[in-house]
């Protein structure tokens, strides 16, 4: 995958799997290999990017949804406008997460293992939020004209 593959898009949504393991601090993300062009490290300027991720708060409370935070850092450094943050309202019992920045999750954290009953509502609310943040309603209205 090359960053040029995203050239025709103004809004991007990335999904991240569970990422870190307690004993092994290694990357399992293909996103690590998406490198910006050598002479254009801000190759995602003008793009809006949102991230969702999967985690297991009971098994991995020390690194719950870390991949969301890691990708947020990665895409932010490349100039993307990051959208899709979610308030941390105590719905997860975790010790820490790289996805928590200034008291909010920088993307949508999902725990299918322990909170499967909440996932549909969380996703629906996040999609509504992204429609506003991606300005999709305005874009659809302009296209209809």
mmCIF file of C-alpha atoms in Angstrom:
data_model
loop_
_atom_site.group_PDB
_atom_site.id
_atom_site.type_symbol
_atom_site.label_atom_id
_atom_site.label_comp_id
_atom_site.label_asym_id
_atom_site.label_seq_id
_atom_site.Cartn_x
_atom_site.Cartn_y
_atom_site.Cartn_z
ATOM 1 C CA UNK A 1 0.000 0.000 0.000
ATOM 2 C CA UNK A 2 1.249 3.424 -0.921
ATOM 3 C CA UNK A 3 -0.026 6.773 0.348
ATOM 4 C CA UNK A 4 -0.782 7.677 -3.268
ATOM 5 C CA UNK A 5 -3.543 5.044 -3.117
ATOM 6 C CA UNK A 6 -5.465 7.511 -0.949
ATOM 7 C CA UNK A 7 -5.082 10.475 -3.303
ATOM 8 C CA UNK A 8 -8.653 10.413 -4.610
ATOM 9 C CA UNK A 9 -10.249 10.396 -1.160
ATOM 10 C CA UNK A 10 -10.904 13.275 1.219
ATOM 11 C CA UNK A 11 -12.169 11.115 4.091
ATOM 12 C CA UNK A 12 -10.624 7.847 5.278
ATOM 13 C CA UNK A 13 -11.621 5.383 8.004
ATOM 14 C CA UNK A 14 -9.113 2.845 9.266
ATOM 15 C CA UNK A 15 -9.773 -0.154 11.488
ATOM 16 C CA UNK A 16 -7.134 -1.448 13.867
ATOM 17 C CA UNK A 17 -6.910 -4.891 15.456
ATOM 18 C CA UNK A 18 -5.755 -5.595 18.968
ATOM 19 C CA UNK A 19 -2.123 -4.646 18.784
ATOM 20 C CA UNK A 20 0.205 -5.138 21.707
ATOM 21 C CA UNK A 21 0.845 -8.148 23.819
ATOM 22 C CA UNK A 22 2.063 -7.914 27.380
ATOM 23 C CA UNK A 23 5.360 -9.700 26.739
ATOM 24 C CA UNK A 24 6.021 -8.686 23.141
ATOM 25 C CA UNK A 25 6.292 -5.081 22.021
ATOM 26 C CA UNK A 26 6.244 -5.700 18.296
ATOM 27 C CA UNK A 27 4.167 -4.335 15.463
ATOM 28 C CA UNK A 28 1.397 -6.366 13.919
ATOM 29 C CA UNK A 29 0.021 -3.550 11.769
ATOM 30 C CA UNK A 30 0.284 -3.370 8.008
ATOM 31 C CA UNK A 31 -0.091 0.406 8.390
ATOM 32 C CA UNK A 32 3.495 0.523 9.590
ATOM 33 C CA UNK A 33 4.548 -0.171 6.015
ATOM 34 C CA UNK A 34 2.568 2.705 4.452
ATOM 35 C CA UNK A 35 5.384 5.121 3.954
ATOM 36 C CA UNK A 36 5.040 8.676 2.736
ATOM 37 C CA UNK A 37 6.893 9.686 -0.410
ATOM 38 C CA UNK A 38 10.477 10.569 0.541
ATOM 39 C CA UNK A 39 10.132 14.231 -0.417
ATOM 40 C CA UNK A 40 6.568 14.679 0.873
ATOM 41 C CA UNK A 41 6.205 13.556 4.475
ATOM 42 C CA UNK A 42 2.953 15.584 4.928
ATOM 43 C CA UNK A 43 1.258 13.531 2.225
ATOM 44 C CA UNK A 44 -2.072 13.347 4.073
ATOM 45 C CA UNK A 45 -2.691 17.086 4.426
ATOM 46 C CA UNK A 46 -6.263 17.924 3.480
ATOM 47 C CA UNK A 47 -7.476 14.418 4.336
ATOM 48 C CA UNK A 48 -9.812 13.696 7.241
ATOM 49 C CA UNK A 49 -8.982 10.432 8.969
ATOM 50 C CA UNK A 50 -10.910 8.455 11.592
ATOM 51 C CA UNK A 51 -9.850 5.248 13.332
ATOM 52 C CA UNK A 52 -11.732 2.506 15.150
ATOM 53 C CA UNK A 53 -10.123 -0.333 16.994
ATOM 54 C CA UNK A 54 -10.743 -3.580 18.769
ATOM 55 C CA UNK A 55 -9.514 -4.433 22.214
ATOM 56 C CA UNK A 56 -10.097 -6.652 25.215
ATOM 57 C CA UNK A 57 -10.156 -4.588 28.394
ATOM 58 C CA UNK A 58 -10.077 -7.592 30.725
ATOM 59 C CA UNK A 59 -7.159 -9.408 29.111
ATOM 60 C CA UNK A 60 -5.154 -6.303 28.152
ATOM 61 C CA UNK A 61 -6.033 -3.440 30.523
ATOM 62 C CA UNK A 62 -2.523 -1.973 30.206
ATOM 63 C CA UNK A 63 -2.672 -1.476 26.443
ATOM 64 C CA UNK A 64 -6.358 -1.450 25.528
ATOM 65 C CA UNK A 65 -6.821 -0.343 21.899
ATOM 66 C CA UNK A 66 -3.238 0.938 21.724
ATOM 67 C CA UNK A 67 -3.246 0.556 17.943
ATOM 68 C CA UNK A 68 -5.825 3.340 17.647
ATOM 69 C CA UNK A 69 -3.441 5.725 19.393
ATOM 70 C CA UNK A 70 -0.438 4.528 17.427
ATOM 71 C CA UNK A 71 -2.219 5.051 14.113
ATOM 72 C CA UNK A 72 -3.529 8.422 15.291
ATOM 73 C CA UNK A 73 0.065 9.505 15.957
ATOM 74 C CA UNK A 74 1.210 8.094 12.609
ATOM 75 C CA UNK A 75 -1.454 9.839 10.519
ATOM 76 C CA UNK A 76 -1.324 13.092 12.521
ATOM 77 C CA UNK A 77 2.395 13.430 11.866
ATOM 78 C CA UNK A 78 1.659 13.050 8.164
ATOM 79 C CA UNK A 79 -0.682 16.041 8.196
ATOM 80 C CA UNK A 80 -4.105 14.381 8.360
ATOM 81 C CA UNK A 81 -6.948 16.125 10.140
ATOM 82 C CA UNK A 82 -7.930 13.558 12.743
ATOM 83 C CA UNK A 83 -11.644 13.188 13.507
ATOM 84 C CA UNK A 84 -13.810 10.687 15.354
ATOM 85 C CA UNK A 85 -12.633 11.145 18.936
ATOM 86 C CA UNK A 86 -14.897 9.681 21.621
ATOM 87 C CA UNK A 87 -15.345 10.893 25.186
ATOM 88 C CA UNK A 88 -13.970 8.596 27.855
ATOM 89 C CA UNK A 89 -16.993 8.225 30.084
ATOM 90 C CA UNK A 90 -15.699 5.341 32.158
ATOM 91 C CA UNK A 91 -17.275 2.660 29.992
ATOM 92 C CA UNK A 92 -14.026 0.685 30.003
ATOM 93 C CA UNK A 93 -12.109 -0.672 32.985
ATOM 94 C CA UNK A 94 -8.533 -0.135 31.848
ATOM 95 C CA UNK A 95 -5.253 0.983 33.367
ATOM 96 C CA UNK A 96 -3.965 2.890 30.331
ATOM 97 C CA UNK A 97 -4.205 3.163 26.581
ATOM 98 C CA UNK A 98 -2.229 4.970 23.916
ATOM 99 C CA UNK A 99 -5.639 5.755 22.395
ATOM 100 C CA UNK A 100 -6.406 8.091 25.334
ATOM 101 C CA UNK A 101 -5.215 11.632 24.722
ATOM 102 C CA UNK A 102 -6.275 14.474 27.002
ATOM 103 C CA UNK A 103 -9.045 12.382 28.539
ATOM 104 C CA UNK A 104 -10.705 11.212 25.314
ATOM 105 C CA UNK A 105 -10.215 8.280 22.989
ATOM 106 C CA UNK A 106 -8.793 9.484 19.661
ATOM 107 C CA UNK A 107 -10.952 6.967 17.819
ATOM 108 C CA UNK A 108 -13.715 4.495 18.525
ATOM 109 C CA UNK A 109 -12.646 1.726 20.932
ATOM 110 C CA UNK A 110 -14.689 -1.468 20.740
ATOM 111 C CA UNK A 111 -14.579 -4.462 23.060
ATOM 112 C CA UNK A 112 -16.351 -7.338 21.327
ATOM 113 C CA UNK A 113 -15.168 -9.797 23.961
ATOM 114 C CA UNK A 114 -16.711 -8.128 27.003
ATOM 115 C CA UNK A 115 -19.233 -5.572 25.719
ATOM 116 C CA UNK A 116 -20.673 -7.100 22.568
ATOM 117 C CA UNK A 117 -24.142 -5.818 23.499
ATOM 118 C CA UNK A 118 -22.931 -2.183 23.297
ATOM 119 C CA UNK A 119 -21.087 -2.355 19.977
ATOM 120 C CA UNK A 120 -24.011 -1.740 17.593
ATOM 121 C CA UNK A 121 -25.060 1.419 19.412
ATOM 122 C CA UNK A 122 -21.463 2.654 19.714
ATOM 123 C CA UNK A 123 -20.888 2.180 15.980
ATOM 124 C CA UNK A 124 -24.189 3.862 15.033
ATOM 125 C CA UNK A 125 -23.404 6.909 17.183
ATOM 126 C CA UNK A 126 -19.876 7.121 15.797
ATOM 127 C CA UNK A 127 -21.087 6.905 12.192
ATOM 128 C CA UNK A 128 -23.492 9.804 12.856
ATOM 129 C CA UNK A 129 -20.601 11.759 14.378
ATOM 130 C CA UNK A 130 -18.373 11.034 11.370
ATOM 131 C CA UNK A 131 -21.046 12.182 8.928
ATOM 132 C CA UNK A 132 -20.932 15.576 10.640
ATOM 133 C CA UNK A 133 -17.143 15.677 10.994
ATOM 134 C CA UNK A 134 -16.566 14.538 7.407
ATOM 135 C CA UNK A 135 -19.181 17.096 6.254
ATOM 136 C CA UNK A 136 -20.983 14.331 4.370
ATOM 137 C CA UNK A 137 -24.433 15.913 4.667
ATOM 138 C CA UNK A 138 -23.207 19.116 2.997
ATOM 139 C CA UNK A 139 -21.335 17.178 0.334
ATOM 140 C CA UNK A 140 -24.435 15.088 -0.473
ATOM 141 C CA UNK A 141 -26.634 18.213 -0.661
ATOM 142 C CA UNK A 142 -24.156 19.965 -2.961
ATOM 143 C CA UNK A 143 -23.964 16.890 -5.182
ATOM 144 C CA UNK A 144 -27.772 16.721 -5.419
ATOM 145 C CA UNK A 145 -27.896 20.311 -6.697
#
